Short mmCIF file of C-alpha atoms and ligand atoms in Angstrom, two decimals:
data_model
loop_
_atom_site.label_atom_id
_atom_site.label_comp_id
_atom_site.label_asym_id
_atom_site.label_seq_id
_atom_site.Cartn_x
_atom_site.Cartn_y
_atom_site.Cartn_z
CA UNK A 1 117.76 40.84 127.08
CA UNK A 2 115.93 38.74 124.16
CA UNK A 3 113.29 39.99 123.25
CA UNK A 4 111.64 37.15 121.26
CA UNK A 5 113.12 34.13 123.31
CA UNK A 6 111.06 31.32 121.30
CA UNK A 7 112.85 32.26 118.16
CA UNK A 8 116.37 33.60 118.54
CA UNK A 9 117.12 30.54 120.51
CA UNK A 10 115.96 27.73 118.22
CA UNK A 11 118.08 25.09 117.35
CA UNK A 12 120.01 25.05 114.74
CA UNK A 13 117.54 22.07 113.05
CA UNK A 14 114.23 24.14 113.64
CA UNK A 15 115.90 27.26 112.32
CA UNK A 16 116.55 25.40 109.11
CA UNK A 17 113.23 23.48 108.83
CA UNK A 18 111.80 27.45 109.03
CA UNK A 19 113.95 28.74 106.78
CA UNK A 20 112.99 25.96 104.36
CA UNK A 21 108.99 26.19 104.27
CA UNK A 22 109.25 29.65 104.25
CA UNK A 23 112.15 29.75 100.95
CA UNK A 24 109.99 27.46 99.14
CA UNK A 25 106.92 29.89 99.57
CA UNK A 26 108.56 32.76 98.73
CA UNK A 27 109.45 30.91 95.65
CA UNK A 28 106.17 29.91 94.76
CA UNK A 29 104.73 33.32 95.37
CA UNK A 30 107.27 35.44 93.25
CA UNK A 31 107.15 32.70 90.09
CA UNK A 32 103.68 33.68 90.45
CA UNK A 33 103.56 37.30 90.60
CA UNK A 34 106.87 39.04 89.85
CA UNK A 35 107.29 38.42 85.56
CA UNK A 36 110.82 39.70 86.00
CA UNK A 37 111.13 36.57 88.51
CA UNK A 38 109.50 34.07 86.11
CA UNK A 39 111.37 34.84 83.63
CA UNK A 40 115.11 35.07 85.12
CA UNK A 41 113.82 31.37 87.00
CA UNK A 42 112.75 29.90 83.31
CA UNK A 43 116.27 32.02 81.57
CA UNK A 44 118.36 29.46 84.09
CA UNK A 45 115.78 26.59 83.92
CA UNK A 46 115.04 26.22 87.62
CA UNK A 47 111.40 26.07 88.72
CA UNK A 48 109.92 26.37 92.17
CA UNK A 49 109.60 22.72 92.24
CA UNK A 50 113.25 22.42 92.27
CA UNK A 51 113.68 23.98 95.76
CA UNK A 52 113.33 21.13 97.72
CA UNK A 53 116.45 21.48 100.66
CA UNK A 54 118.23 24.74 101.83
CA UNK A 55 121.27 23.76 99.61
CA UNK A 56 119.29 23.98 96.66
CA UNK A 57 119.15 28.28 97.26
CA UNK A 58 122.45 28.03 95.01
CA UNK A 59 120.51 27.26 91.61
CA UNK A 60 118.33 30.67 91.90
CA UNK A 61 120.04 33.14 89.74
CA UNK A 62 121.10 36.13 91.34
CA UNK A 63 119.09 39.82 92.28
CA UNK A 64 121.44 42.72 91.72
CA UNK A 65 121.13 46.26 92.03
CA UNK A 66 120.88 46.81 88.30
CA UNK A 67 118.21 44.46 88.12
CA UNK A 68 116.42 46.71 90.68
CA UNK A 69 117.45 50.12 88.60
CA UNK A 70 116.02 48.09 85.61
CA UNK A 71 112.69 47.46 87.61
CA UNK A 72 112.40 50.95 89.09
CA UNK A 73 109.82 51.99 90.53
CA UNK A 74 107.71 49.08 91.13
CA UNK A 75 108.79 46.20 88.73
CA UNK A 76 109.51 43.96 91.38
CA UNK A 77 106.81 44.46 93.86
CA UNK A 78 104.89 41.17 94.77
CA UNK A 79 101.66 42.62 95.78
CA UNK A 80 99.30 45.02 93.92
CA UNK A 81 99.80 48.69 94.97
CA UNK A 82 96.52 48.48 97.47
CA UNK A 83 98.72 46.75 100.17
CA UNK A 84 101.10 48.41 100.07
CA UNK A 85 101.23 50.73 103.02
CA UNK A 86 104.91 52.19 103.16
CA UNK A 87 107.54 53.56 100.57
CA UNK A 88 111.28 53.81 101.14
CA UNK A 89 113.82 54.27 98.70
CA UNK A 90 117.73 54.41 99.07
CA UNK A 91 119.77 57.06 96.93
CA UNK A 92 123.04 55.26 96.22
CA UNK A 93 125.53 57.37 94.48
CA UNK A 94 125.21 56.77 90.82
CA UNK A 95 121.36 56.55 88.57
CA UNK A 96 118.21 56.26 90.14
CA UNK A 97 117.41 55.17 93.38
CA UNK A 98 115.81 51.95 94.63
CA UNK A 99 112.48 51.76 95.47
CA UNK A 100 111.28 49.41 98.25
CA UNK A 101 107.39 48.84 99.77
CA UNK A 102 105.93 47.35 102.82
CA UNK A 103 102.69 45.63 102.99
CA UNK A 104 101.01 45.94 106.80
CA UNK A 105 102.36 42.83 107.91
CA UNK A 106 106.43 43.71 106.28
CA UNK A 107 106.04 46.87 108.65
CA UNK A 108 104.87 44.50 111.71
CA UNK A 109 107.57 42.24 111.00
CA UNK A 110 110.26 45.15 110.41
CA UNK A 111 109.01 46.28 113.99
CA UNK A 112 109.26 42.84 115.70
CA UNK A 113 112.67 42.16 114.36
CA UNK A 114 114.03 46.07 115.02
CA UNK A 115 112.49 45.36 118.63
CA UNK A 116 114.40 42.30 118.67
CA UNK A 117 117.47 44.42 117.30
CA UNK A 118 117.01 47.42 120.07
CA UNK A 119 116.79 44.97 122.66
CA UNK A 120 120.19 43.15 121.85
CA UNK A 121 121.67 46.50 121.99
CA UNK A 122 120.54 46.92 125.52
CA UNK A 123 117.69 48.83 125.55
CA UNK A 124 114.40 48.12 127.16
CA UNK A 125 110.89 48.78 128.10
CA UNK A 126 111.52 52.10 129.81
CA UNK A 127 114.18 53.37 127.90
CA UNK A 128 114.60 56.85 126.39
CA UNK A 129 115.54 56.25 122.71
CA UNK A 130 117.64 59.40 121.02
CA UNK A 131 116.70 58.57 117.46
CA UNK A 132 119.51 60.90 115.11
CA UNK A 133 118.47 58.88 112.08
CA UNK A 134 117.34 60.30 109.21
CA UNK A 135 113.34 60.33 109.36
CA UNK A 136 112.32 60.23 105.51
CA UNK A 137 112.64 58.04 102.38
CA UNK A 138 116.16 56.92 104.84
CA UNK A 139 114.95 53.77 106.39
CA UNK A 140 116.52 54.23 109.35
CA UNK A 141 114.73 56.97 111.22
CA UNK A 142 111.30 55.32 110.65
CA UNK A 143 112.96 51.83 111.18
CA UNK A 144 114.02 52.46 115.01
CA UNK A 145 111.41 54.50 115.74
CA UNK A 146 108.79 51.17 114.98
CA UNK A 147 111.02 49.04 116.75
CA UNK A 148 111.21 50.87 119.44
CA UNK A 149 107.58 51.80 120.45
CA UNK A 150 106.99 47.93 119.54
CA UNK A 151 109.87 47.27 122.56
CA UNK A 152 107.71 49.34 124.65
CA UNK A 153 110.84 52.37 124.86
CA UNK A 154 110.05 55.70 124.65
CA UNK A 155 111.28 57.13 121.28
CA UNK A 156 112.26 60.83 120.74
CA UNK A 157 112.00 61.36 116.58
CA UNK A 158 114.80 63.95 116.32
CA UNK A 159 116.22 62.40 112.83
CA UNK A 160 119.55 64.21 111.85
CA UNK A 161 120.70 67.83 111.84
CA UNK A 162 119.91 70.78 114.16
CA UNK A 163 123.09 69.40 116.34
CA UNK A 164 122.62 71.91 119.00
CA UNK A 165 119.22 71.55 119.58
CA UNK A 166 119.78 67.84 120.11
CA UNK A 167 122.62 68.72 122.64
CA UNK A 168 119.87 70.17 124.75
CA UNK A 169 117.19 67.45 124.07
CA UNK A 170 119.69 65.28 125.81
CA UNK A 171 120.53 67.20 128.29
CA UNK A 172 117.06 68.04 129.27
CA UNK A 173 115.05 64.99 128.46
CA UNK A 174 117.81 62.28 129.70
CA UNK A 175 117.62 59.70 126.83
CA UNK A 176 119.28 56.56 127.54
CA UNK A 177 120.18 55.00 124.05
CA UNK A 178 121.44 56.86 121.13
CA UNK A 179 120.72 55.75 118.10
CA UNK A 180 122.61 57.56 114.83
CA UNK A 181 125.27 56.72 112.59
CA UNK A 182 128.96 57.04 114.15
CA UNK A 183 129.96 59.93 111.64
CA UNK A 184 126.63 61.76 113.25
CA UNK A 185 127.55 60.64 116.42
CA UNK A 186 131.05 62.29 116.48
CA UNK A 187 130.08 65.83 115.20
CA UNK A 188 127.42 65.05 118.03
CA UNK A 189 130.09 64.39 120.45
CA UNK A 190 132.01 67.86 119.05
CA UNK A 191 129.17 70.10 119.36
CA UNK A 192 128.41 68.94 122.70
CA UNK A 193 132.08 69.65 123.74
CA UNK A 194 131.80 73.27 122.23
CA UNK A 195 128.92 73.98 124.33
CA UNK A 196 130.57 72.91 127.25
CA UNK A 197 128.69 69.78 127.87
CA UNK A 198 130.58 66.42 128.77
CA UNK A 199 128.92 63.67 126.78
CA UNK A 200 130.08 61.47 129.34
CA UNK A 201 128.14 63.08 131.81
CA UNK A 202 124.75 62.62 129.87
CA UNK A 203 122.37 59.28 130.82
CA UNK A 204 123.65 57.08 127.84
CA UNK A 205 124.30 53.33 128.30
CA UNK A 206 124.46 51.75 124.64
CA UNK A 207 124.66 53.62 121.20
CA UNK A 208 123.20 51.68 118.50
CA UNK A 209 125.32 52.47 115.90
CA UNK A 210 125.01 51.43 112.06
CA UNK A 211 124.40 52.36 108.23
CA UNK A 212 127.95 52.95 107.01
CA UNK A 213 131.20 51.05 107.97
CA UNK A 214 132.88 51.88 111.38
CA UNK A 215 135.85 49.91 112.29
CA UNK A 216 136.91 48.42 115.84
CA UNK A 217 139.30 51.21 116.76
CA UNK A 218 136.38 53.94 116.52
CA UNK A 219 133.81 51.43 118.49
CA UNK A 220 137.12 52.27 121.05
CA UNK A 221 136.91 55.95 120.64
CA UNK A 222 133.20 56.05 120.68
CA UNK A 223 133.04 54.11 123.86
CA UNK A 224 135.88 55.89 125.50
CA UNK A 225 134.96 59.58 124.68
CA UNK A 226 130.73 59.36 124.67
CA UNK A 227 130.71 56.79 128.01
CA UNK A 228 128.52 54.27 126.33
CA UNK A 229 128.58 50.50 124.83
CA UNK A 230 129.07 51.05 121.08
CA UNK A 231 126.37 48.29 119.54
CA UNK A 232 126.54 47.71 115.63
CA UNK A 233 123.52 48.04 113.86
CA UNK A 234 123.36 46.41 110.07
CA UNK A 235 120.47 46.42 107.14
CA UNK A 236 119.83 47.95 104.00
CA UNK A 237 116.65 49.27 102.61
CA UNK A 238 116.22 46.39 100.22
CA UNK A 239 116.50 43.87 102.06
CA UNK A 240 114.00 45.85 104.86
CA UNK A 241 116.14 48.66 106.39
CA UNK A 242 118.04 48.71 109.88
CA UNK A 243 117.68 45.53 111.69
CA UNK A 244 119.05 42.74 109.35
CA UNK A 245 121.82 41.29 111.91
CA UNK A 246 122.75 43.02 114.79
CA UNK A 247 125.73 42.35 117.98
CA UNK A 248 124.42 41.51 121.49
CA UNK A 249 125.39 44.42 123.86
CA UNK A 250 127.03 41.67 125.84
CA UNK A 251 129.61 40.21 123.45
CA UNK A 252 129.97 42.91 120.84
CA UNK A 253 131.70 40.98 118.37
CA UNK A 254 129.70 39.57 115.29
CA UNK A 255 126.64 40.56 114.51
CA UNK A 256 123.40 38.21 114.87
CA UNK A 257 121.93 38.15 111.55
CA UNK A 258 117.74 37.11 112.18
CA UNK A 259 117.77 33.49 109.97
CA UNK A 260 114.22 33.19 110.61
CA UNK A 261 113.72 35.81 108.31
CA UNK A 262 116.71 36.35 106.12
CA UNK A 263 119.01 33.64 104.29
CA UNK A 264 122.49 35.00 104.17
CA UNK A 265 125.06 33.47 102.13
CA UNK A 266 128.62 34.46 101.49
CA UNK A 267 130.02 34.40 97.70
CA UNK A 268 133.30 34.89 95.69
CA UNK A 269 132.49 38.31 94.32
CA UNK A 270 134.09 37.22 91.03
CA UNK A 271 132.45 34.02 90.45
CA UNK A 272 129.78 33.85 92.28
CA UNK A 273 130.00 30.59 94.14
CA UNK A 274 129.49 29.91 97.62
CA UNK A 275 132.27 30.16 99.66
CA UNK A 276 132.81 27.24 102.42
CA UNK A 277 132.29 28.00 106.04
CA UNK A 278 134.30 31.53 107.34
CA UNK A 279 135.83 32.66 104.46
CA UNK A 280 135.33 36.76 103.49
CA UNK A 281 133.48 37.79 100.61
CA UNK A 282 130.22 39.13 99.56
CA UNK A 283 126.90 38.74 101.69
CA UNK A 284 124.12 38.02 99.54
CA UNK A 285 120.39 37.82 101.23
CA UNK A 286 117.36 35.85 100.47
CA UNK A 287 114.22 37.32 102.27
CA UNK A 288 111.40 34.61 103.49
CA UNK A 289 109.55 36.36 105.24
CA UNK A 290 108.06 39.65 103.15
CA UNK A 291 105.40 39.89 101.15
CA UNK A 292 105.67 43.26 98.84
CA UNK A 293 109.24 43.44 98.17
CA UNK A 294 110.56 40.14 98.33
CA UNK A 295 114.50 39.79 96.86
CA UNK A 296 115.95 36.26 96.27
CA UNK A 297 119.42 36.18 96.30
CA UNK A 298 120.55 40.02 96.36
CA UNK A 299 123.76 40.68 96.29
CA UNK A 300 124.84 43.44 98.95
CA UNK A 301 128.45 44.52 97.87
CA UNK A 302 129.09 44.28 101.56
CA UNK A 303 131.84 42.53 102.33
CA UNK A 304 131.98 40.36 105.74
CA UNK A 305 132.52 36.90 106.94
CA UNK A 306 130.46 34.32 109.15
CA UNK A 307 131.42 33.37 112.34
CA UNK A 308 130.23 30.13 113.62
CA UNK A 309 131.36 29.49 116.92
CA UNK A 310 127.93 29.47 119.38
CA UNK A 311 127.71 32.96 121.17
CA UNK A 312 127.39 33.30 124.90
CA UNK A 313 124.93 35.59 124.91
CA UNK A 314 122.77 32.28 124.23
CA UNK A 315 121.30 33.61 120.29
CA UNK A 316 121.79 30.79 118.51
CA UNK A 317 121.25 32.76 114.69
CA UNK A 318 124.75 33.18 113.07
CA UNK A 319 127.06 36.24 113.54
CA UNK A 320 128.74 37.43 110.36
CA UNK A 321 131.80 40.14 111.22
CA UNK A 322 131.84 43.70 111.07
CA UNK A 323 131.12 45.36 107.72
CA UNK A 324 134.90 46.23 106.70
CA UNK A 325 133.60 47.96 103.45
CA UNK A 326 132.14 47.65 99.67
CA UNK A 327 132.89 46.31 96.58
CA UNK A 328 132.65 49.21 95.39
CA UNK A 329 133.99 51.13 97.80
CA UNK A 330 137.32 49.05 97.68
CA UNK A 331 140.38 51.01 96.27
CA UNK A 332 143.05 49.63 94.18
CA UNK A 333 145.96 51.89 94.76
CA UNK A 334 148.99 50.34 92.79
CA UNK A 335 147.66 47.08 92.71
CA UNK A 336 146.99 47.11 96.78
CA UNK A 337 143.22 46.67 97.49
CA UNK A 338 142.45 49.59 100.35
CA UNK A 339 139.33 49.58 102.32
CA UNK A 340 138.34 53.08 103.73
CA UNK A 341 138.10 51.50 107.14
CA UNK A 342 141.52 50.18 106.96
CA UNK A 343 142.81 53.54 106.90
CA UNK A 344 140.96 54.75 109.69
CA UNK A 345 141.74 51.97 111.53
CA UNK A 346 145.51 53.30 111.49
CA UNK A 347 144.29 56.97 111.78
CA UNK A 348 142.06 55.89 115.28
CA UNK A 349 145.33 54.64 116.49
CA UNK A 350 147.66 58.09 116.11
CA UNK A 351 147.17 59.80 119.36
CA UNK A 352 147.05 63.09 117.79
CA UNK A 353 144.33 63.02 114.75
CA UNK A 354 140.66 63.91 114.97
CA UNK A 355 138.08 60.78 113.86
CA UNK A 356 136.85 63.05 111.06
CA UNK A 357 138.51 62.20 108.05
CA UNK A 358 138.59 61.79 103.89
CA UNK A 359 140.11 60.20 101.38
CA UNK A 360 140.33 61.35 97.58
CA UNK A 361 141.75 59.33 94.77
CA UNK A 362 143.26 60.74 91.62
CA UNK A 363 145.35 59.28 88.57
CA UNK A 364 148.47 60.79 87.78
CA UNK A 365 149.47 59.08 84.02
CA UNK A 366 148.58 55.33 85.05
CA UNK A 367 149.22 55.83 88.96
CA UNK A 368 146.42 56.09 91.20
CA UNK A 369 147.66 58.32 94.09
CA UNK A 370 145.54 58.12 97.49
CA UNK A 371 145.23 61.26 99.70
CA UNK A 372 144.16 61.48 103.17
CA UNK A 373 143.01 64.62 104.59
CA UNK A 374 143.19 64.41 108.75
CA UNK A 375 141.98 67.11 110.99
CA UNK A 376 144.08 68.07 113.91
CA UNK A 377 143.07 69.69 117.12
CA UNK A 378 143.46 73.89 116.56
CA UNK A 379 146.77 73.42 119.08
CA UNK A 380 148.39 71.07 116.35
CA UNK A 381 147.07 72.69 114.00
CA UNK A 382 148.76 76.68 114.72
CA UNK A 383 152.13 74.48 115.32
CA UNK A 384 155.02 75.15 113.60
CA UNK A 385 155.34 73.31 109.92
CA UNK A 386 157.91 71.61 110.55
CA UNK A 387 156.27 70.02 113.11
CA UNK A 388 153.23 69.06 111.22
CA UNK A 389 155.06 67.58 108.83
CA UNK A 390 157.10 65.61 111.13
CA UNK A 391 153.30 64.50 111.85
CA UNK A 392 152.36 63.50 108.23
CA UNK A 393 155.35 61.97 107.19
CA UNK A 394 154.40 59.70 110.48
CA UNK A 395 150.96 59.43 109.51
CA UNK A 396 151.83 57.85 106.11
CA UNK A 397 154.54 55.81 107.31
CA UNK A 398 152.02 54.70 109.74
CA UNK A 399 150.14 53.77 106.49
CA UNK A 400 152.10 52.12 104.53
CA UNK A 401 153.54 49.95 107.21
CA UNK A 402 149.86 48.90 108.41
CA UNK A 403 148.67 48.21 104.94
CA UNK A 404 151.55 48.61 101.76
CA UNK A 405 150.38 51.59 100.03
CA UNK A 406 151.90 55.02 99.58
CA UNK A 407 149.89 58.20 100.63
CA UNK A 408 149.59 61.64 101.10
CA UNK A 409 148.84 62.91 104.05
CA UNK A 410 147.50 66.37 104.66
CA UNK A 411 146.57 67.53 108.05
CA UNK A 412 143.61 70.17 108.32
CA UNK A 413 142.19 72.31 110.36
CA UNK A 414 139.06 71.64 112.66
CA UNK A 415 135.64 71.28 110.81
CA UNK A 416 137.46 71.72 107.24
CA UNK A 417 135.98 68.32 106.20
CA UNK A 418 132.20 68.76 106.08
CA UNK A 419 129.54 67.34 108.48
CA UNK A 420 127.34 64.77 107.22
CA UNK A 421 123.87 64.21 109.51
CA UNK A 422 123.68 60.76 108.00
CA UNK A 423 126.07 58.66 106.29
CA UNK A 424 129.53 60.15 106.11
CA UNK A 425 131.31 60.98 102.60
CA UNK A 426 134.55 59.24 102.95
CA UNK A 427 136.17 59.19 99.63
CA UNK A 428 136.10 61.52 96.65
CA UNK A 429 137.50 59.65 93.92
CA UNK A 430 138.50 62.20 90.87
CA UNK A 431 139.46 59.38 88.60
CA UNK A 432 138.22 59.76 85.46
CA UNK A 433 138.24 56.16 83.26
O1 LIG B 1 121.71 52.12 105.84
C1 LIG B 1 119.83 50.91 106.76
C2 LIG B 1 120.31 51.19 108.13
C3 LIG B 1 119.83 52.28 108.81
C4 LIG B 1 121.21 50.32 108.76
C5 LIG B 1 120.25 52.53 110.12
C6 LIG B 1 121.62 50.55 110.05
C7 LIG B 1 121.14 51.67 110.73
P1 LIG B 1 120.70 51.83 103.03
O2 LIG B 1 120.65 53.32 103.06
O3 LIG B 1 119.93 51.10 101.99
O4 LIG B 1 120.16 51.25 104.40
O5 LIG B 1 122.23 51.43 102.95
C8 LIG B 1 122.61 50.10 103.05
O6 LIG B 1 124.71 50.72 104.08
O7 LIG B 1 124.53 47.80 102.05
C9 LIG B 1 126.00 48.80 103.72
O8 LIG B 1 126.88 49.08 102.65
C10 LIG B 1 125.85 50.03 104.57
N1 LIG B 1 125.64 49.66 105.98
C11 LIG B 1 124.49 49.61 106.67
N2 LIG B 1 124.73 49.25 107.96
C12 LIG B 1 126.07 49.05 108.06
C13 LIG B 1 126.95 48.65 109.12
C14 LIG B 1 120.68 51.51 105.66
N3 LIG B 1 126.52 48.42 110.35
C15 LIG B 1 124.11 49.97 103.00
N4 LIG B 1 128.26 48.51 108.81
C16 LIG B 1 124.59 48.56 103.22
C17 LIG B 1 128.73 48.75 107.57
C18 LIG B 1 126.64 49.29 106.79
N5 LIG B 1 127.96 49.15 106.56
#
């Protein structure tokens, strides 16, 4: 169902007039208040004045995330610290983390547009809403959970961890949409299996499943072994949190990114200019909507592409494609650029390997050498070697046919690659440059 049928059916002309008032506000407001702002606008000579049609996004210089680490904590916050009601930050991997606030209306807005986002994954006033994300600094626990008592749903706050426990919440309490990332959702999945409790048999329709890459051949595993519609969720804490685009439970294929409130763009990584109409590269995100953390231009690392085609699920914002991974997450293994989900895309499709998997990278003189480490049910697992070799050797055939690169496969046992309750760890790289 829509939820807000006024404005994720506009046409394409009154989506663009919107977009343009509120861009040129946003402008205005951050010249005035933001110094780093004013002074990256007069570094690149472009004033607020200048904005005066959509195209004309291109001449504001870029927001990246060192430009937030430079900022931290509050450099970049529009309003004085009395509005602002909320505080999120994201950890990343490497230096401090980014710090993000909401003023009362942001969280109002995050709540209409995550309602918005919970009701294109097919859930409703009524509904029992699992929440496994991470309550906490994580934006995605406290993002659903808004959304969803904004929908009218009712939500149960689990967050992650305590798996068992959660087993028996749904068991007991019925809960018709899950909501958790799909690494979570798997060892979810597992534990329920170990304590003898068919997921399939539980009350689920839709998982709304987001905050880390998951490619298409795990939406099939996910829908064939839980018994639900597997619904990707997309955002990232600073642009608001969960809730940035989003696929319609009906199509499942793009996901609806909500224009009246975000810009997205797609860019060369390397140079920075706007590629034309369906080509991949890197999303980038104007905000025009929020008032204490506005960001102009940031540059995601997340690597997608639009798709423009008109969906039938009658949304007219634009769908970009499924996350396949980072720019930072992308390997170069002898000179072959490797996505994480590419692998498991190939691993998904080899009858006998487990979904829980990691990659490590290493450097052997100037080589970089990729392993994979696959679990295997205990059965394949107590075969004899020369069997599970018979397995690897197939594995990185499998590999190297799908995508050109060499690997090393090693098969493990059950549960040898840790559990994450959030995002999932998927490559250890032990390079050292
Ligand atoms: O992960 C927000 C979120 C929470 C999204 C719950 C969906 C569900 P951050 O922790 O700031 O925010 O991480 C943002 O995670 O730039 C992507 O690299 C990745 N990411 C998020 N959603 C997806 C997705 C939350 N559906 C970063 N597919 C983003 C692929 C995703 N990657």
């Amino acid at each position: 169902m829509i939820y807000n049928i006024e404005f994720e059916t506009l046409p394409r002309e009154a989506i663009e007039a919107i977009q343009l008032k509120r861009l040129q506000a946003t402008i205005e407001r951050v010249y005035a208040t933001v110094p780093f702002y004013r002074k990256k606008f007069d570094e690149n000579k472009v004033c607020p004045e200048d904005i005066k049609k959509l195209d004309d996004l291109r001449r504001v210089p870029f927001l990246t995330k060192q430009d937030l680490r430079e900022n931290y904590p509050y450099g970049l916050f529009a309003v004085p610290m009395d509005q602002v009601v909320r505080i999120h930050a994201s950890s990343g991997t490497t230096g401090k983390p980014t710090v993000v606030g909401y003023t009362k209306r942001d969280i109002s807005t995050w709540a209409e547009l995550m309602a918005r986002a919970l009701s294109a994954g097919g859930a409703s006033r009524g509904d029992i809403i699992h929440n496994a994300y991470g309550y906490g600094l994580f934006t995605g626990g406290l993002g659903v959970h808004y959304g969803a008592e904004n929908l009218g749903a009712s939500v149960i706050p689990v967050s992650g961890g305590n798996t068992q426990k959660q087993i028996t919440i749904m068991k007991d309490f019925k809960p018709t949409i899950l909501t958790a990332t799909p690494s979570y959702t798997l060892h979810l999945a597992d534990v329920a299996g170990e304590m003898g409790i068919d997921f399939k048999k539980l009350d689920f329709r839709s998982g709304i499943f987001g905050a880390e890459p998951w490619s298409e051949s795990m939406r099939t595993q996910l829908e064939s072994r839980l018994g639900l519609k597997a619904v990707d969720i997309y955002g990232l804490s600073e642009v608001m949190g969960p809730g940035v685009a989003i696929e319609c439970v009906e199509v499942r294929k793009g996901l609806h990114v909500f224009e009246d409130h975000f810009i997205p763009e797609i860019i060369d990584p390397e140079t920075g200019e706007v590629l034309p109409p369906g080509e991949t590269g890197e999303l980038v995100f104007t905000s025009i909507s929020k008032e204490a953390f506005p960001v102009l231009r940031y540059r995601t690392r997340d690597i997608t592409r639009f798709i423009q085609e008109p969906c039938l699920c009658g949304r007219t914002h634009i769908r970009m494609e499924k996350v396949s991974g980072r720019t930072d997450d992308m390997l170069i293994i002898r000179g072959v650029n490797v996505f994480p989900s590419q692998i498991e895309s190939v691993l998904m499709n080899i009858e006998e390997v487990k979904p829980h998997y990691q990659l490590e990278v290493d450097r052997k003189g100037s080589l970089d050498i990729l392993s994979i480490k696959v679990e295997v049910s205990e059965d394949i697992f107590s075969d004899e070697v020369r069997k599970l070799q018979t397995l690897e050797k197939r594995i990185a055939y499998s590999v190297k046919e799908t995508l050109g690169v060499s690997v090393r496969v090693q098969l493990v046992e059950p549960r040898y690659i840790e559990r994450s309750e959030g995002k999932a760890v998927r490559v250890i790289d032990k390079r050292t440059f």
